[in-house]
Amino acid sequence: MDQIAKQYWTTSRTIISETKENFPPAMPQRIRAKTGISSLGTTVASVTAAGGMLDRCAASGDWLILCLHKLTTGTVTASDQISQTDFNTLMDAIASRGIPVRPINEVISYYT
């Protein structure tokens, strides 16, 4: 699968339990990401909680990739949706910790 993906993309994402990625990624066709951040799935509260993913990222300087699927301004009705309010809370929490936010292609370009 990696060889096929490599023909079309510089990197690809995987969904595994480990959420910290290396600089540069050891397996660029299997970049590790925390998927399912939503209002009903892996909640923003669990990501932003004291000692949670964001605090660990800020303390260690690790590369944390968060994957969100559907941003909605209406009522959340599915586990792959995140409300505008929860999204804003997440962005505020990232900013308050001073965690830089960059697109994956910029990070990859920097380290290659």
XYZ file of C-alpha atoms in Angstrom:
112
model
C 0.000 0.000 0.000
C 2.831 2.394 0.846
C 4.334 1.968 -2.623
C 1.030 2.792 -4.303
C 0.444 5.860 -2.125
C 4.019 7.014 -2.707
C 3.299 7.258 -6.448
C 0.701 9.954 -5.807
C 1.553 11.685 -2.512
C 4.630 12.712 -0.576
C 2.928 11.632 2.656
C -0.108 9.639 3.747
C -1.864 9.370 7.097
C -2.553 6.345 9.233
C -4.801 5.929 12.246
C -3.037 4.159 15.064
C -3.071 4.613 18.803
C 0.305 6.377 18.892
C -0.312 10.043 18.179
C 3.140 11.621 18.314
C 5.045 11.901 15.063
C 8.791 12.210 14.540
C 10.697 14.940 12.687
C 11.040 13.846 9.893
C 8.530 10.993 9.965
C 10.142 7.555 9.916
C 7.386 6.276 7.623
C 6.117 9.203 5.516
C 3.360 7.060 4.008
C 2.075 6.275 7.511
C 2.107 9.610 9.292
C 0.586 9.188 12.735
C -2.404 11.361 13.564
C -5.067 11.538 16.231
C -8.245 11.105 14.253
C -11.845 11.512 15.263
C -11.612 14.785 17.170
C -15.282 15.728 17.307
C -18.114 16.850 19.513
C -19.348 13.274 19.998
C -16.250 11.076 19.469
C -12.881 12.006 20.948
C -14.094 15.201 22.547
C -12.308 18.524 22.576
C -12.480 18.415 26.386
C -10.374 15.240 26.413
C -7.761 16.816 24.128
C -7.613 20.123 26.017
C -7.812 18.706 29.561
C -4.955 19.369 31.981
C -2.206 16.862 31.226
C -3.916 15.906 27.961
C -2.574 15.759 24.428
C -2.086 19.493 24.043
C -0.236 19.863 27.346
C 2.039 16.942 26.483
C 2.698 18.386 23.034
C 3.510 21.821 24.439
C 5.838 20.351 27.068
C 7.712 17.959 24.782
C 7.681 19.827 21.484
C 6.395 16.721 19.720
C 4.573 16.926 16.424
C 0.885 16.343 17.148
C -1.384 15.945 14.134
C -5.090 16.304 14.847
C -7.590 15.091 12.267
C -11.067 16.591 12.156
C -13.617 15.558 9.559
C -16.723 17.735 9.434
C -17.068 21.213 10.903
C -20.690 22.203 11.391
C -22.366 25.411 12.456
C -25.603 23.557 13.113
C -26.510 20.795 15.520
C -23.988 17.968 15.710
C -25.703 14.731 14.709
C -22.830 12.344 13.983
C -19.599 11.244 15.641
C -17.469 12.649 12.806
C -18.757 16.214 13.270
C -17.327 19.001 15.389
C -19.363 22.065 16.268
C -18.063 25.530 15.493
C -18.007 26.197 19.256
C -15.886 23.099 19.992
C -13.575 23.923 17.083
C -13.082 27.451 18.430
C -12.373 26.020 21.895
C -9.732 23.714 20.407
C -8.084 26.533 18.444
C -8.063 28.787 21.524
C -6.487 25.994 23.591
C -3.755 25.452 20.999
C -3.053 29.195 20.824
C -3.005 29.624 24.611
C -0.269 26.984 24.861
C 1.806 28.642 22.157
C 1.756 25.532 19.977
C 2.646 26.409 16.380
C 0.219 25.186 13.730
C 1.563 24.283 10.294
C 0.229 22.344 7.310
C 1.877 18.946 6.908
C 3.495 19.948 3.612
C 5.338 22.825 5.335
C 6.668 20.544 8.068
C 7.779 17.927 5.543
C 9.428 20.579 3.333
C 11.321 21.971 6.319
C 12.800 18.583 7.213
C 13.631 17.354 3.708
